[in-house]
Short mmCIF file of C-alpha atoms in Angstrom, two decimals:
data_model
loop_
_atom_site.label_atom_id
_atom_site.label_comp_id
_atom_site.label_asym_id
_atom_site.label_seq_id
_atom_site.Cartn_x
_atom_site.Cartn_y
_atom_site.Cartn_z
CA MET A 22 -0.13 0.04 -0.40
CA THR A 23 2.72 2.62 1.53
CA SER A 24 4.51 1.88 -1.98
CA ILE A 25 1.91 2.72 -4.71
CA LEU A 26 1.14 5.76 -2.21
CA ASN A 27 4.43 6.24 -2.12
CA LYS A 28 4.99 6.33 -6.42
CA ALA A 29 1.56 8.47 -6.81
CA TRP A 30 3.33 10.98 -4.39
CA LEU A 31 7.06 10.70 -5.70
CA LEU A 32 5.92 10.72 -9.50
CA PRO A 33 8.34 12.94 -11.18
CA THR A 34 6.53 16.47 -12.41
CA ARG A 35 6.64 16.74 -16.37
CA GLN A 36 9.22 18.54 -18.30
CA VAL A 37 8.20 22.06 -19.52
CA ILE A 38 8.23 22.44 -23.39
CA VAL A 39 9.50 25.65 -23.61
CA GLN A 40 9.81 27.70 -27.36
CA PRO A 41 10.81 31.47 -27.57
CA LYS A 42 8.76 33.17 -29.46
CA ARG A 43 9.40 37.05 -30.51
CA PHE A 44 6.74 39.22 -30.51
CA ARG A 45 5.18 41.02 -33.46
CA GLY A 46 7.13 38.54 -35.62
CA LYS A 47 11.10 39.01 -37.05
CA ILE A 48 12.80 42.07 -36.96
CA ASN A 49 13.53 43.90 -39.64
CA ILE A 50 17.45 43.92 -40.63
CA GLN A 51 18.03 44.13 -44.36
CA LYS A 52 15.98 46.94 -44.44
CA PRO A 53 15.87 49.04 -41.39
CA ARG A 54 13.65 52.40 -40.74
CA GLU A 55 14.80 55.69 -41.02
CA PRO A 56 15.43 56.24 -37.40
CA HIS A 57 13.42 59.11 -35.47
CA TYR A 58 15.17 62.45 -36.39
CA LYS A 59 15.95 63.08 -32.89
CA ARG A 60 18.69 60.45 -32.22
CA ALA A 61 19.31 60.30 -36.06
CA THR A 62 21.61 63.62 -35.15
CA VAL A 63 22.88 62.45 -32.30
CA GLU A 64 24.67 59.79 -33.71
CA LYS A 65 25.65 61.85 -36.18
CA PHE A 66 26.91 63.94 -33.94
CA VAL A 67 28.95 60.60 -32.05
CA GLU A 68 29.61 59.52 -35.36
CA PRO A 69 34.08 59.50 -34.81
CA ILE A 70 36.60 61.10 -37.32
CA TYR A 71 39.51 59.41 -38.05
CA PHE A 72 42.96 60.73 -39.23
CA ASN A 73 43.85 59.63 -42.76
CA ALA A 74 47.48 59.28 -42.90
CA ARG A 75 47.66 59.18 -45.99
CA TRP A 76 45.85 62.41 -46.66
CA GLY A 77 47.46 65.63 -48.13
CA LYS A 78 51.09 63.69 -49.54
CA PRO A 79 52.39 63.58 -52.31
CA LEU A 80 52.24 60.49 -55.15
CA SER A 81 56.10 59.77 -54.38
CA GLU A 82 55.40 59.00 -50.54
CA LEU A 83 52.27 57.00 -51.25
CA CYS A 84 53.69 54.81 -53.78
CA ALA A 85 53.99 51.17 -51.65
CA ASN A 86 56.43 49.86 -54.11
CA VAL A 87 59.42 52.86 -53.17
CA LYS A 88 62.66 50.70 -52.34
CA ASN A 89 64.58 52.38 -49.44
CA LYS A 90 68.31 53.17 -49.76
CA PRO A 91 69.76 50.51 -46.86
CA SER A 92 71.51 53.12 -44.47
CA PRO A 93 75.34 52.30 -44.29
CA ASP A 94 75.04 50.50 -40.35
CA GLU A 95 72.87 47.97 -42.15
CA VAL A 96 74.80 47.32 -45.15
CA ASN A 97 78.07 46.99 -42.42
CA LYS A 98 75.60 45.24 -40.92
CA ALA A 99 74.31 42.21 -43.54
CA LYS A 100 78.30 42.21 -45.20
CA GLU A 101 79.72 40.57 -41.64
CA PRO A 102 79.74 37.13 -42.27
CA HIS A 103 76.96 34.51 -39.53
CA PRO A 104 78.76 33.08 -36.60
CA MET A 105 78.60 29.69 -37.80
CA HIS A 106 79.92 30.76 -40.61
CA ARG A 107 82.79 32.11 -39.00
CA ILE A 108 83.55 29.13 -36.64
CA ILE A 109 83.58 26.53 -40.31
CA ALA A 110 85.97 29.04 -41.47
CA ARG A 111 88.42 28.87 -38.99
CA GLU A 112 88.22 25.14 -39.23
CA ALA A 113 88.79 25.06 -43.00
CA ARG A 114 91.98 27.44 -42.63
CA ASN A 115 92.90 25.01 -39.18
CA TRP A 116 92.68 21.87 -41.70
CA PHE A 117 95.16 24.31 -44.65
CA GLU A 118 97.26 25.11 -41.33
CA ASN A 119 98.06 21.52 -40.29
CA SER A 120 98.03 19.71 -43.44
CA ASN A 121 101.40 18.45 -45.58
CA MET A 122 98.93 17.84 -48.45
CA VAL A 123 96.21 18.96 -49.37
CA ALA A 124 94.20 18.21 -53.16
CA PHE A 125 91.91 19.81 -54.60
CA CYS A 126 89.19 17.66 -57.18
CA HIS A 127 85.78 18.18 -59.00
CA MET A 128 83.28 17.03 -58.05
CA ASN A 129 80.49 15.12 -60.36
CA PRO A 130 77.05 13.88 -58.65
CA PHE A 131 78.65 11.39 -55.70
CA PRO A 132 75.92 9.45 -53.79
CA GLY A 133 76.37 9.40 -50.08
CA GLU A 134 76.75 5.72 -49.93
CA GLU A 135 79.86 5.76 -52.46
CA LYS A 136 81.00 9.11 -50.46
CA PHE A 137 81.34 6.88 -47.53
CA ASN A 138 82.94 4.15 -48.58
CA PHE A 139 86.09 6.84 -50.66
CA ALA A 140 86.02 8.11 -46.96
CA VAL A 141 87.07 5.15 -45.57
CA ALA A 142 89.31 4.54 -47.95
CA LEU A 143 90.95 6.92 -47.36
CA LYS A 144 91.13 7.13 -43.79
CA LYS A 145 92.83 3.66 -44.34
CA HIS A 146 95.89 6.90 -45.35
CA ASN A 147 94.95 9.15 -42.58
CA MET A 148 94.06 11.39 -45.43
CA HIS A 149 89.88 13.29 -44.30
CA PHE A 150 87.88 15.15 -47.18
CA LYS A 151 85.56 18.34 -46.79
CA VAL A 152 83.50 19.82 -48.69
CA TYR A 153 83.50 24.11 -48.37
CA GLY A 154 81.99 26.66 -50.41
CA LYS A 155 83.05 29.87 -51.94
CA PRO A 156 82.61 32.27 -49.50
CA THR A 157 83.80 30.25 -46.11
CA ILE A 158 87.27 30.02 -48.52
CA ALA A 159 87.39 33.53 -48.70
CA LEU A 160 86.86 33.42 -45.60
CA ALA A 161 89.03 30.98 -43.99
CA LEU A 162 92.01 31.90 -46.70
CA LYS A 163 92.09 35.92 -46.19
CA ASP A 164 95.31 37.27 -44.91
CA THR A 165 97.17 33.74 -45.51
CA PRO A 166 99.51 32.18 -48.35
CA PHE A 167 97.41 30.32 -49.63
CA LEU A 168 94.90 32.90 -51.29
CA ALA A 169 96.16 31.39 -55.02
CA VAL A 170 93.36 28.60 -54.42
CA ASN A 171 89.95 30.95 -53.73
CA ARG A 172 89.81 30.02 -57.68
CA LEU A 173 89.53 26.57 -57.69
CA PHE A 174 86.60 26.87 -55.44
CA GLN A 175 83.87 27.00 -58.09
CA SER A 176 81.46 24.76 -59.31
CA HIS A 177 81.07 21.61 -56.66
CA ASN A 178 84.51 20.37 -55.12
CA LEU A 179 86.10 18.66 -52.69
CA THR A 180 89.20 18.70 -50.78
CA ILE A 181 91.60 15.85 -49.32
CA PHE A 182 93.62 16.91 -46.96
CA SER A 183 96.59 14.67 -44.99
CA PRO A 184 99.16 15.57 -42.86
CA GLY A 185 101.62 12.58 -44.54
CA THR A 186 102.30 13.21 -48.23
CA ASP A 187 101.64 9.77 -49.52
CA ILE A 188 100.31 11.09 -53.11
CA GLN A 189 100.97 7.78 -54.92
CA SER A 190 98.22 6.13 -52.61
CA LEU A 191 96.20 9.11 -52.96
CA LEU A 192 96.45 9.72 -56.89
CA LYS A 193 95.72 5.30 -57.15
CA LEU A 194 92.38 6.25 -54.81
CA LEU A 195 91.14 8.62 -57.57
CA GLN A 196 91.79 6.69 -60.81
CA LYS A 197 89.09 3.95 -58.88
CA ARG A 198 86.66 7.48 -58.67
CA PRO A 199 85.82 9.46 -62.43
CA GLU A 200 83.85 11.13 -60.17
CA LEU A 201 86.84 13.04 -58.52
CA VAL A 202 88.49 15.35 -61.06
CA LEU A 203 91.81 16.06 -59.89
CA MET A 204 92.87 19.71 -60.45
CA ALA A 205 95.87 20.75 -58.54
CA GLY A 206 96.94 20.68 -55.11
CA ILE A 207 99.66 21.26 -51.93
CA MET A 208 102.47 19.72 -51.02
CA ASN A 209 104.63 21.26 -47.49
CA GLY A 210 103.36 24.28 -48.68
CA LYS A 211 103.88 24.45 -51.71
CA LEU A 212 100.60 25.14 -54.16
CA MET A 213 101.28 22.28 -57.38
CA SER A 214 99.03 22.04 -60.69
CA ARG A 215 98.12 18.51 -61.70
CA ASN A 216 100.96 18.02 -63.94
CA GLU A 217 103.25 18.31 -61.52
CA LEU A 218 101.52 16.22 -58.85
CA VAL A 219 101.89 13.29 -60.81
CA ASN A 220 105.20 14.45 -61.25
CA TYR A 221 105.94 14.00 -57.87
CA ALA A 222 104.71 10.95 -57.86
CA ALA A 223 106.57 9.00 -60.08
CA MET A 224 109.19 10.23 -58.04
CA GLY A 225 108.97 8.74 -55.49
CA ASP A 226 109.95 8.30 -51.45
CA ILE A 227 112.35 11.11 -51.38
CA THR A 228 114.90 8.23 -48.72
CA ALA A 229 114.81 6.73 -52.11
CA VAL A 230 115.41 9.28 -54.49
CA ARG A 231 118.66 10.86 -51.70
CA SER A 232 120.17 6.68 -51.74
CA ARG A 233 120.41 6.73 -55.35
CA LEU A 234 122.14 9.79 -55.83
CA VAL A 235 124.35 8.61 -52.93
CA GLN A 236 124.99 5.12 -54.97
CA VAL A 237 125.77 7.15 -58.57
CA LEU A 238 128.45 9.14 -56.57
CA GLN A 239 129.74 5.68 -55.31
CA ASN A 240 129.65 4.71 -59.04
CA ALA A 241 130.76 7.93 -60.71
CA GLY A 242 133.98 9.30 -57.79
CA GLY A 243 134.94 5.11 -56.02
CA ALA A 244 134.31 4.33 -52.83
CA ASN A 245 135.93 6.57 -51.10
CA LEU A 246 133.95 9.43 -52.80
CA ASN A 247 130.72 9.57 -50.52
CA ARG A 248 132.98 9.62 -47.12
CA GLN A 249 135.28 12.56 -48.61
CA ILE A 250 132.49 15.03 -48.74
CA THR A 251 130.72 13.74 -45.42
CA HIS A 252 134.57 14.39 -43.51
CA HIS A 253 133.74 17.59 -42.20
CA GLN A 254 129.82 16.78 -41.61
CA SER A 255 130.57 13.71 -39.51
CA THR A 256 133.49 15.08 -37.30
CA LEU A 257 131.69 17.66 -36.56
CA VAL A 258 129.07 15.62 -35.11
CA SER A 259 130.98 13.29 -33.91
CA ARG A 260 132.98 16.11 -30.94
CA LEU A 261 129.63 17.86 -30.52
CA LYS A 262 128.77 14.06 -29.17
CA GLN A 263 132.00 13.95 -27.21
CA ILE A 264 131.11 17.70 -25.44
CA SER A 265 126.90 16.72 -25.19
CA THR A 266 127.76 13.34 -23.06
CA PRO A 267 130.61 14.55 -19.98
CA GLU A 268 128.94 11.47 -18.43
CA GLU A 269 130.99 8.89 -20.40
CA THR A 270 133.89 10.77 -20.70
CA THR A 271 134.36 11.23 -16.57
CA SER A 272 134.58 8.19 -15.25
CA GLU A 273 134.60 9.36 -11.78
CA SER A 274 131.41 11.35 -10.33
CA PRO A 275 130.97 14.46 -9.39
CA GLU A 276 130.80 14.46 -5.58
CA GLU A 277 134.71 12.81 -5.49
CA ASN A 278 135.62 15.52 -8.06
CA VAL A 279 135.37 17.61 -4.89
CA GLU A 280 136.57 15.88 -2.64
CA MET B 16 39.61 45.75 -80.04
CA SER B 17 41.81 43.87 -77.65
CA ILE B 18 45.22 45.35 -76.97
CA PRO B 19 48.04 43.44 -78.31
CA LEU B 20 49.78 40.72 -76.11
CA SER B 21 53.48 42.74 -75.65
CA GLY B 22 56.07 40.84 -73.78
CA THR B 23 55.92 38.69 -71.14
CA VAL B 24 52.36 37.77 -69.75
CA LYS B 25 54.51 36.34 -66.06
CA ARG B 26 57.44 37.60 -64.87
CA SER B 27 60.75 35.34 -65.26
CA ALA B 28 60.77 32.15 -62.76
CA GLY B 29 64.55 32.65 -62.36
CA VAL B 30 67.77 31.05 -63.55
CA TYR B 31 67.51 28.00 -61.62
CA SER B 32 63.95 27.02 -62.93
CA ALA B 33 65.05 28.01 -66.56
CA LEU B 34 68.12 25.73 -65.90
CA SER B 35 65.76 22.88 -65.07
CA LYS B 36 64.14 24.06 -67.78
CA GLN B 37 66.53 23.17 -70.17
CA LEU B 38 67.81 19.59 -68.40
CA ARG B 39 64.55 18.32 -68.74
CA GLY B 40 64.99 18.16 -72.65
CA VAL B 41 68.98 17.27 -73.18
CA ASN B 42 69.26 14.31 -73.73
CA LEU B 43 73.14 12.36 -74.95
CA LYS B 44 71.41 9.32 -76.80
CA PRO B 45 73.29 11.51 -80.69
CA VAL B 46 76.68 11.64 -79.01
CA LYS B 47 79.05 9.04 -78.43
CA LYS B 48 82.07 10.25 -76.19
CA ILE B 49 82.69 14.11 -74.45
CA SER B 50 85.16 15.68 -73.94
CA ILE B 51 85.35 19.11 -71.34
CA SER B 52 89.35 20.27 -70.91
CA PHE B 53 89.74 23.01 -68.81
CA ASP B 54 92.32 24.96 -66.52
CA PRO B 55 91.25 25.34 -63.27
CA PHE B 56 93.27 28.62 -62.54
CA GLY B 57 92.44 30.01 -65.44
CA ASN B 58 89.71 32.73 -65.81
CA LYS B 59 85.58 31.65 -65.98
CA THR B 60 86.22 27.20 -65.74
CA GLY B 61 82.82 28.12 -63.28
CA PRO B 62 79.84 26.88 -66.20
CA THR B 63 82.62 24.40 -67.88
CA ARG B 64 82.32 23.03 -65.23
CA SER B 65 78.84 23.02 -63.66
CA LEU B 66 78.13 21.77 -67.17
CA MET B 67 80.28 18.51 -66.32
CA TYR B 68 78.47 18.21 -63.25
CA TYR B 69 75.35 18.30 -64.79
CA LEU B 70 75.80 15.87 -68.02
CA THR B 71 77.67 13.59 -65.79
CA GLY B 72 73.90 13.73 -63.15
CA PRO B 73 72.58 9.73 -63.19
CA LYS B 74 68.66 11.07 -64.54
CA ILE B 75 71.29 12.49 -67.97
CA ALA B 76 73.87 9.91 -67.93
CA ASN B 77 70.78 7.22 -67.40
CA THR B 78 69.76 8.42 -71.33
CA ASN B 79 72.90 6.79 -73.06
CA PRO B 80 74.34 4.86 -70.81
CA ASN B 81 77.46 4.51 -73.44
CA CYS B 82 78.47 7.89 -73.49
CA ARG B 83 81.96 8.47 -72.74
CA VAL B 84 82.88 11.75 -70.65
CA LYS B 85 86.52 12.54 -70.27
CA ALA B 86 87.65 15.62 -68.10
CA GLN B 87 90.74 17.28 -68.92
CA VAL B 88 92.49 18.74 -66.63
CA LEU B 89 95.06 21.40 -68.80
CA CYS B 90 97.86 23.25 -66.79
CA ASP B 91 98.66 26.02 -69.90
CA ARG B 92 95.89 29.20 -68.70
CA SER B 93 94.09 28.29 -72.25
CA GLU B 94 90.66 28.63 -72.87
CA PRO B 95 88.02 25.87 -71.63
CA SER B 96 86.18 23.56 -74.24
CA VAL B 97 84.12 21.27 -74.41
CA THR B 98 84.13 18.97 -77.53
CA PHE B 99 81.38 16.71 -78.25
CA ASN B 100 81.53 13.59 -80.87
CA LEU B 101 78.40 12.94 -82.73
CA ASN B 102 77.66 9.10 -82.95
CA SER B 103 77.07 10.85 -87.13
CA GLY B 104 81.04 11.44 -87.09
CA GLU B 105 80.72 15.29 -86.63
CA ASN B 106 81.85 17.08 -83.86
CA ILE B 107 81.02 19.66 -81.83
CA ILE B 108 83.06 22.12 -80.10
CA PHE B 109 81.85 24.58 -77.56
CA LYS B 110 84.27 27.68 -76.48
CA THR B 111 82.77 27.91 -73.70
CA SER B 112 84.78 30.71 -72.07
CA ASN B 113 82.38 33.98 -72.01
CA LEU B 114 79.11 31.69 -71.86
CA THR B 115 76.93 30.87 -68.63
CA VAL B 116 75.60 27.21 -67.60
CA LEU B 117 72.14 28.03 -69.12
CA GLU B 118 74.09 29.42 -72.55
CA LEU B 119 75.73 26.41 -73.32
CA LEU B 120 72.65 24.46 -71.83
CA GLN B 121 70.50 26.00 -74.67
CA LEU B 122 72.81 25.33 -77.75
CA PHE B 123 73.68 21.73 -76.03
CA ASN B 124 69.59 21.48 -76.53
CA LYS B 125 69.36 23.58 -79.77
CA TYR B 126 72.55 21.73 -81.58
CA ILE B 127 72.69 18.40 -80.67
CA SER B 128 69.31 16.92 -77.82
CA SER B 129 67.07 17.99 -81.01
CA GLN B 130 69.23 15.10 -82.78
CA ALA B 131 67.73 12.90 -80.80
CA PRO B 132 65.91 9.56 -82.57
CA VAL B 133 62.41 10.64 -80.92
CA GLU B 134 60.94 7.41 -78.88
CA GLU B 135 57.41 6.03 -80.10
CA PRO B 136 55.40 5.00 -76.81
CA VAL B 137 55.40 1.65 -76.34
CA VAL B 138 51.67 0.14 -76.48
CA GLU B 139 51.87 -2.92 -73.82
CA LEU B 140 49.59 -6.09 -75.64
CA LYS B 141 47.34 -7.74 -72.50
CA THR B 142 45.76 -11.35 -72.71
CA LYS B 143 42.14 -11.13 -72.20
CA SER B 144 42.80 -12.58 -68.18
CA GLU B 145 45.13 -9.72 -68.14
CA LYS B 146 42.55 -6.88 -69.00
CA LYS B 147 39.58 -8.23 -66.69
CA ARG B 148 41.59 -8.30 -63.80
CA ARG B 149 42.15 -4.67 -63.84
#
C-alpha cells in the first residue's frame, strides 16, 4: 500500500517544453527603418572622425613599391659573416695550416653511399675529405699564403687533407673514382698543378731518391767519395756528441771530484 | 578591339627554373664521347665545370649509358672548351669561356638533343584475362 502511495506522491513532474517566440514576428535587419530625427542627429554627432595618414601626401610618398636605400650601418651588418659561418671558416683554416698535403678536386654527382666508402678508403691512409663553399674559403684563407687557391672553389668541389704526403696512394684512390677530377694540390706548403703533382708522385719516396744519388756518387767518384764529402760534417757531429755527453768522458762522479 | 600582347605574360621564375627547364630536355643519345678541358686556375671555368656536373648526373647519364665523359685538366691557362663527338661522325666544339651554364645547355639542346631519335610510346599487349583483372 505504502509503495503505491509513494509512487503516486513521488511521481516525477513533467518537463514543460518552452519555445521562445518573439512578439510581433521577425525584426527588420535587411532594410531598417530610418531612425527618429532626434536619434539620427545624435548618431551623426557622435560618429568618430579618424585621422587619415595618407591625406595630403605626394604620390612619391604614397607609393608602396618605393625601395628605401639601406643605411650604411645596415649594409655593414649585412656584410658581416654569420657566427656559424665564421666557425666553419676557422675549422677550414685549421685544416689548411695543419696539413702537409692538400688536394683539390672537382666533384661530379657523387652518391652518399659511395662517398662514405671513399671516406673509409681515405681514412686508411690518414686522409680526410671536406666540402667547403666559395665564401667560406674566401673567409678562411684571408691574409694567408693560400690565397691563390680561391679560384679552384667554383662549381662543385671536394678538398682532401692529410698530415702525411702519400701522394701515390691518393692518386691510386682517385683513379678508381671517375666522379672526382684532381685539379691541383699543396705539397709541403708548395702549390702544384695537376701535372706537377703527377710528376712528384712518379719521383717516389725522397729517401729512395737520396740513396740513389749516393749510389750514383759512389759509382762516379770511387768508393771513398761519399766519405770524403761528408768528412767535415761527421767529425763535427762526433765532437759535438762528445761535448754533449760529459758522463761518458769522466769516469769519476762529481762528489769524488770535490773531495 | 583588344590590345595585342607585348612582353611577358608573367614574371621570369629565375635562372634556376630556366636551368631545370633546359635540363629536362637534355638527351645524350646522339653523343658518343664528351671531352671537357679546362684550366682550374684560368678565368671563367665555373660554367664549364657546372656543365660537366650536370651532364654526369644520373638522370641525364642514363639517357645514353654508352656515352663517355672525359675531363682533361690543363695547366697552360688555355680557354675552357667542351668537345662532343657525335655518333654521326660530327664534332661539335663549345668554347665556353664567355658563356653561362644556361646558354651552354640551350646550345646543347639546340644542336645535339634535337638530333636524338623521337621515342614512340610503347603499347603493351595484354591478354583477355589480364584485361579482366583490372
